[in-house]
PDB file of C-alpha atoms in Angstrom:
ATOM      1  CA  UNK A 211     -20.215  17.182 -18.373  1.00 49.00           C
ATOM      2  CA  UNK A 212     -23.101  18.767 -16.478  1.00 54.00           C
ATOM      3  CA  UNK A 213     -24.018  15.247 -15.358  1.00 61.00           C
ATOM      4  CA  UNK A 214     -20.575  14.898 -13.717  1.00 57.00           C
ATOM      5  CA  UNK A 215     -20.935  18.382 -12.182  1.00 61.00           C
ATOM      6  CA  UNK A 216     -24.295  17.357 -10.718  1.00 61.00           C
ATOM      7  CA  UNK A 217     -22.703  14.137  -9.471  1.00 57.00           C
ATOM      8  CA  UNK A 218     -19.885  16.134  -7.783  1.00 56.00           C
ATOM      9  CA  UNK A 219     -22.287  18.645  -6.288  1.00 57.00           C
ATOM     10  CA  UNK A 220     -24.544  15.841  -5.018  1.00 58.00           C
ATOM     11  CA  UNK A 221     -21.660  14.036  -3.256  1.00 57.00           C
ATOM     12  CA  UNK A 222     -19.653  16.983  -1.923  1.00 59.00           C
ATOM     13  CA  UNK A 223     -22.264  19.759  -1.701  1.00 64.00           C
ATOM     14  CA  UNK A 224     -19.852  22.274  -3.219  1.00 66.00           C
ATOM     15  CA  UNK A 225     -19.128  23.418  -6.770  1.00 69.00           C
ATOM     16  CA  UNK A 226     -16.741  21.457  -8.966  1.00 66.00           C
ATOM     17  CA  UNK A 227     -14.170  24.283  -9.080  1.00 70.00           C
ATOM     18  CA  UNK A 228     -13.701  24.003  -5.300  1.00 70.00           C
ATOM     19  CA  UNK A 229     -12.793  20.310  -5.464  1.00 67.00           C
ATOM     20  CA  UNK A 230      -9.186  19.122  -5.463  1.00 71.00           C
ATOM     21  CA  UNK A 231      -7.639  17.013  -8.212  1.00 74.00           C
ATOM     22  CA  UNK A 232      -7.927  13.826  -6.180  1.00 69.00           C
ATOM     23  CA  UNK A 233     -11.603  14.438  -5.384  1.00 69.00           C
ATOM     24  CA  UNK A 234     -12.322  15.131  -9.073  1.00 72.00           C
ATOM     25  CA  UNK A 235     -10.472  11.993 -10.187  1.00 72.00           C
ATOM     26  CA  UNK A 236     -12.235   9.792  -7.611  1.00 70.00           C
ATOM     27  CA  UNK A 237     -15.653  11.194  -8.460  1.00 69.00           C
ATOM     28  CA  UNK A 238     -15.051  10.792 -12.204  1.00 73.00           C
ATOM     29  CA  UNK A 239     -14.125   7.124 -11.636  1.00 72.00           C
ATOM     30  CA  UNK A 240     -17.171   6.668  -9.394  1.00 70.00           C
ATOM     31  CA  UNK A 241     -19.412   8.275 -12.013  1.00 69.00           C
ATOM     32  CA  UNK A 242     -17.964   5.937 -14.648  1.00 74.00           C
ATOM     33  CA  UNK A 243     -18.394   3.077 -12.174  1.00 71.00           C
ATOM     34  CA  UNK A 244     -14.761   2.041 -12.473  1.00 73.00           C
ATOM     35  CA  UNK A 245     -12.530   0.620  -9.730  1.00 71.00           C
ATOM     36  CA  UNK A 246      -9.960   3.058  -8.367  1.00 72.00           C
ATOM     37  CA  UNK A 247      -8.313   0.975  -5.617  1.00 71.00           C
ATOM     38  CA  UNK A 248      -4.644   0.224  -6.214  1.00 72.00           C
ATOM     39  CA  UNK A 249      -2.218  -2.137  -4.538  1.00 75.00           C
ATOM     40  CA  UNK A 250       0.104   0.313  -2.771  1.00 72.00           C
ATOM     41  CA  UNK A 251       2.867  -2.262  -2.281  1.00 71.00           C
ATOM     42  CA  UNK A 252       2.931  -3.181  -5.961  1.00 76.00           C
ATOM     43  CA  UNK A 253       2.806   0.468  -7.022  1.00 75.00           C
ATOM     44  CA  UNK A 254       5.690   1.446  -4.726  1.00 73.00           C
ATOM     45  CA  UNK A 255       7.756  -1.553  -5.821  1.00 77.00           C
ATOM     46  CA  UNK A 256       7.190  -0.722  -9.468  1.00 80.00           C
ATOM     47  CA  UNK A 257       8.206   2.923  -8.964  1.00 80.00           C
ATOM     48  CA  UNK A 258      11.251   2.230  -6.737  1.00 78.00           C
ATOM     49  CA  UNK A 259      14.520   3.578  -8.093  1.00 85.00           C
ATOM     50  CA  UNK A 260      17.685   1.487  -8.305  1.00 87.00           C
ATOM     51  CA  UNK A 261      19.054   3.229  -5.208  1.00 83.00           C
ATOM     52  CA  UNK A 262      15.880   2.524  -3.239  1.00 77.00           C
ATOM     53  CA  UNK A 263      15.981  -1.166  -4.209  1.00 80.00           C
ATOM     54  CA  UNK A 264      19.677  -1.365  -3.185  1.00 83.00           C
ATOM     55  CA  UNK A 265      18.923   0.361   0.133  1.00 78.00           C
ATOM     56  CA  UNK A 266      16.042  -2.057   0.790  1.00 78.00           C
ATOM     57  CA  UNK A 267      18.339  -5.009   0.027  1.00 82.00           C
ATOM     58  CA  UNK A 268      21.045  -3.725   2.367  1.00 80.00           C
ATOM     59  CA  UNK A 269      18.473  -3.135   5.122  1.00 78.00           C
ATOM     60  CA  UNK A 270      17.094  -6.646   4.573  1.00 79.00           C
ATOM     61  CA  UNK A 271      20.569  -8.231   4.902  1.00 80.00           C
ATOM     62  CA  UNK A 272      21.937  -5.856   7.549  1.00 76.00           C
ATOM     63  CA  UNK A 273      18.819  -6.220   9.669  1.00 76.00           C
ATOM     64  CA  UNK A 274      18.943  -9.983   9.978  1.00 82.00           C
ATOM     65  CA  UNK A 275      20.103 -12.490  12.560  1.00 85.00           C
ATOM     66  CA  UNK A 276      22.523 -13.991  10.055  1.00 88.00           C
ATOM     67  CA  UNK A 277      24.289 -10.627   9.799  1.00 84.00           C
ATOM     68  CA  UNK A 278      24.451 -10.257  13.583  1.00 83.00           C
ATOM     69  CA  UNK A 279      25.853 -13.784  13.983  1.00 89.00           C
ATOM     70  CA  UNK A 280      28.376 -13.160  11.192  1.00 88.00           C
ATOM     71  CA  UNK A 281      29.397  -9.886  12.830  1.00 84.00           C
ATOM     72  CA  UNK A 282      29.831 -11.569  16.223  1.00 84.00           C
ATOM     73  CA  UNK A 283      31.989 -14.205  14.521  1.00 90.00           C
ATOM     74  CA  UNK A 284      34.032 -11.391  12.952  1.00 85.00           C
ATOM     75  CA  UNK A 285      34.486  -9.807  16.401  1.00 83.00           C
ATOM     76  CA  UNK A 286      35.692 -13.123  17.794  1.00 85.00           C
ATOM     77  CA  UNK A 287      38.131 -13.607  14.897  1.00 87.00           C
ATOM     78  CA  UNK A 288      39.406 -10.029  15.270  1.00 80.00           C
ATOM     79  CA  UNK A 289      39.977 -10.549  18.986  1.00 81.00           C
ATOM     80  CA  UNK A 290      41.710 -13.902  18.490  1.00 82.00           C
ATOM     81  CA  UNK A 291      43.965 -12.591  15.729  1.00 81.00           C
ATOM     82  CA  UNK A 292      45.004  -9.532  17.735  1.00 78.00           C
ATOM     83  CA  UNK A 293      45.600 -11.362  21.018  1.00 80.00           C
ATOM     84  CA  UNK A 294      46.871 -14.826  20.121  1.00 77.00           C
ATOM     85  CA  UNK A 295      48.273 -14.833  16.597  1.00 71.00           C
ATOM     86  CA  UNK A 296      49.719 -11.340  16.549  1.00 71.00           C
ATOM     87  CA  UNK A 297      50.749 -11.123  20.203  1.00 71.00           C
ATOM     88  CA  UNK A 298      53.921  -9.249  19.407  1.00 73.00           C
ATOM     89  CA  UNK A 299      52.871  -7.170  16.392  1.00 77.00           C
ATOM     90  CA  UNK A 300      49.071  -6.805  16.667  1.00 76.00           C
ATOM     91  CA  UNK A 301      47.589  -4.120  14.413  1.00 75.00           C
ATOM     92  CA  UNK A 302      44.872  -3.444  17.027  1.00 73.00           C
ATOM     93  CA  UNK A 303      46.254  -4.555  20.411  1.00 73.00           C
ATOM     94  CA  UNK A 304      44.171  -4.862  23.538  1.00 72.00           C
ATOM     95  CA  UNK A 305      41.933  -2.844  24.425  1.00 74.00           C
ATOM     96  CA  UNK A 306      41.088  -3.027  20.657  1.00 73.00           C
ATOM     97  CA  UNK A 307      40.678   0.708  19.988  1.00 72.00           C
ATOM     98  CA  UNK A 308      39.823   0.285  16.281  1.00 71.00           C
ATOM     99  CA  UNK A 309      37.307  -2.410  17.051  1.00 73.00           C
ATOM    100  CA  UNK A 310      35.711  -0.511  19.953  1.00 72.00           C
ATOM    101  CA  UNK A 311      35.029   2.533  17.808  1.00 65.00           C
ATOM    102  CA  UNK A 312      32.283   0.763  15.957  1.00 69.00           C
ATOM    103  CA  UNK A 313      31.436  -2.306  18.039  1.00 71.00           C
ATOM    104  CA  UNK A 314      28.400  -0.942  19.866  1.00 65.00           C
ATOM    105  CA  UNK A 315      26.947   0.782  16.811  1.00 73.00           C
ATOM    106  CA  UNK A 316      27.612  -2.284  14.694  1.00 73.00           C
ATOM    107  CA  UNK A 317      25.591  -4.443  17.075  1.00 75.00           C
ATOM    108  CA  UNK A 318      22.812  -1.913  17.660  1.00 73.00           C
ATOM    109  CA  UNK A 319      22.289  -0.968  14.012  1.00 79.00           C
ATOM    110  CA  UNK A 320      21.283  -4.444  12.780  1.00 79.00           C
ATOM    111  CA  UNK A 321      18.911  -4.897  15.712  1.00 79.00           C
ATOM    112  CA  UNK A 322      17.318  -1.517  14.972  1.00 81.00           C
ATOM    113  CA  UNK A 323      17.128  -2.422  11.269  1.00 80.00           C
ATOM    114  CA  UNK A 324      15.483  -5.744  12.168  1.00 79.00           C
ATOM    115  CA  UNK A 325      12.845  -3.849  14.121  1.00 77.00           C
ATOM    116  CA  UNK A 326      12.330  -1.442  11.220  1.00 83.00           C
ATOM    117  CA  UNK A 327      12.093  -4.361   8.790  1.00 77.00           C
ATOM    118  CA  UNK A 328       9.407  -5.988  10.947  1.00 78.00           C
ATOM    119  CA  UNK A 329       7.504  -2.694  11.113  1.00 84.00           C
ATOM    120  CA  UNK A 330       7.800  -2.264   7.347  1.00 86.00           C
ATOM    121  CA  UNK A 331       6.541  -5.815   6.854  1.00 83.00           C
ATOM    122  CA  UNK A 332       3.564  -5.067   9.116  1.00 84.00           C
ATOM    123  CA  UNK A 333       2.899  -1.869   7.149  1.00 89.00           C
ATOM    124  CA  UNK A 334       3.032  -3.790   3.846  1.00 84.00           C
ATOM    125  CA  UNK A 335       0.637  -6.393   5.247  1.00 84.00           C
ATOM    126  CA  UNK A 336      -1.764  -3.699   6.471  1.00 86.00           C
ATOM    127  CA  UNK A 337      -1.582  -1.901   3.111  1.00 84.00           C
ATOM    128  CA  UNK A 338      -2.350  -5.158   1.309  1.00 81.00           C
ATOM    129  CA  UNK A 339      -5.327  -5.791   3.587  1.00 82.00           C
ATOM    130  CA  UNK A 340      -6.548  -2.205   3.131  1.00 83.00           C
ATOM    131  CA  UNK A 341      -6.316  -2.688  -0.631  1.00 80.00           C
ATOM    132  CA  UNK A 342      -8.298  -5.927  -0.432  1.00 78.00           C
ATOM    133  CA  UNK A 343     -11.000  -4.323   1.715  1.00 80.00           C
ATOM    134  CA  UNK A 344     -11.195  -1.231  -0.511  1.00 79.00           C
ATOM    135  CA  UNK A 345     -11.345  -3.317  -3.656  1.00 76.00           C
ATOM    136  CA  UNK A 346     -14.029  -5.578  -2.198  1.00 79.00           C
ATOM    137  CA  UNK A 347     -16.062  -2.557  -1.118  1.00 82.00           C
ATOM    138  CA  UNK A 348     -15.758  -0.981  -4.552  1.00 78.00           C
ATOM    139  CA  UNK A 349     -16.753  -4.198  -6.281  1.00 77.00           C
ATOM    140  CA  UNK A 350     -19.727  -4.621  -3.940  1.00 82.00           C
ATOM    141  CA  UNK A 351     -20.862  -1.055  -4.626  1.00 84.00           C
ATOM    142  CA  UNK A 352     -20.477  -1.585  -8.378  1.00 78.00           C
ATOM    143  CA  UNK A 353     -22.429  -4.824  -8.097  1.00 79.00           C
ATOM    144  CA  UNK A 354     -25.196  -3.107  -6.137  1.00 88.00           C
ATOM    145  CA  UNK A 355     -25.358  -0.331  -8.723  1.00 85.00           C
ATOM    146  CA  UNK A 356     -25.669  -2.914 -11.460  1.00 85.00           C
ATOM    147  CA  UNK A 357     -28.422  -4.792  -9.606  1.00 90.00           C
ATOM    148  CA  UNK A 358     -30.337  -1.590  -8.928  1.00 93.00           C
ATOM    149  CA  UNK A 359     -29.936  -0.486 -12.550  1.00 90.00           C
ATOM    150  CA  UNK A 360     -31.210  -3.848 -13.778  1.00 92.00           C
ATOM    151  CA  UNK A 361     -34.158  -3.676 -11.372  1.00 94.00           C
ATOM    152  CA  UNK A 362     -34.995  -0.130 -12.485  1.00 94.00           C
ATOM    153  CA  UNK A 363     -34.730  -1.139 -16.152  1.00 94.00           C
ATOM    154  CA  UNK A 364     -37.014  -4.129 -15.545  1.00 95.00           C
ATOM    155  CA  UNK A 365     -39.562  -1.900 -13.826  1.00 95.00           C
ATOM    156  CA  UNK A 366     -39.340   0.686 -16.612  1.00 95.00           C
ATOM    157  CA  UNK A 367     -39.909  -2.009 -19.223  1.00 95.00           C
ATOM    158  CA  UNK A 368     -42.929  -3.292 -17.303  1.00 95.00           C
ATOM    159  CA  UNK A 369     -44.275   0.266 -16.951  1.00 95.00           C
ATOM    160  CA  UNK A 370     -43.835   0.916 -20.669  1.00 95.00           C
ATOM    161  CA  UNK A 371     -45.688  -2.301 -21.448  1.00 95.00           C
ATOM    162  CA  UNK A 372     -48.487  -1.256 -19.068  1.00 94.00           C
ATOM    163  CA  UNK A 373     -48.673   2.207 -20.642  1.00 95.00           C
ATOM    164  CA  UNK A 374     -48.742   0.679 -24.142  1.00 94.00           C
ATOM    165  CA  UNK A 375     -51.471  -1.756 -23.076  1.00 94.00           C
ATOM    166  CA  UNK A 376     -53.528   1.025 -21.452  1.00 94.00           C
ATOM    167  CA  UNK A 377     -53.046   3.270 -24.490  1.00 94.00           C
ATOM    168  CA  UNK A 378     -54.194   0.447 -26.758  1.00 93.00           C
ATOM    169  CA  UNK A 379     -57.210  -0.175 -24.503  1.00 92.00           C
ATOM    170  CA  UNK A 380     -58.130   3.525 -24.547  1.00 91.00           C
ATOM    171  CA  UNK A 381     -57.709   3.644 -28.313  1.00 90.00           C
ATOM    172  CA  UNK A 382     -59.953   0.608 -28.697  1.00 89.00           C
ATOM    173  CA  UNK A 383     -62.729   2.291 -26.644  1.00 87.00           C
ATOM    174  CA  UNK A 384     -62.789   5.425 -28.695  1.00 75.00           C
TER     175      UNK A 384
END
């Protein structure tokens, strides 16, 4: 444990009791030489509640060109039904009060959702790239640690052999 405390003090130049939980967890993983990077997109998807998945699905459908085209077709059908087919007994006669209440919002909302979907897709892409870069950096650092450790062990073995040889030579002289 004192080895981890020394490790924390060496990297943060403050005592272990002043470190936050995240700093302690990261330093413990670094001391153990384990990877800590996680794929944020996969983690969020795995933890999403049913309601969040439904909301994402609705945003995906509602924020699409197919929805906008379908809604424009609905507006055309509504207008045709209330002007041509139901000329005498239209349930929403011209100027289409019921339709006008939501027409602008119904066109703007999918376009706004499309923009938000594109931004969310960009954010997911950036998070995936950040994860890849972080993971690569961690793996490179772990690899460097391993190479340095192997080099140090090789040098220590050579030094021990030299010391044993010199000790044997000194023993042979006396």
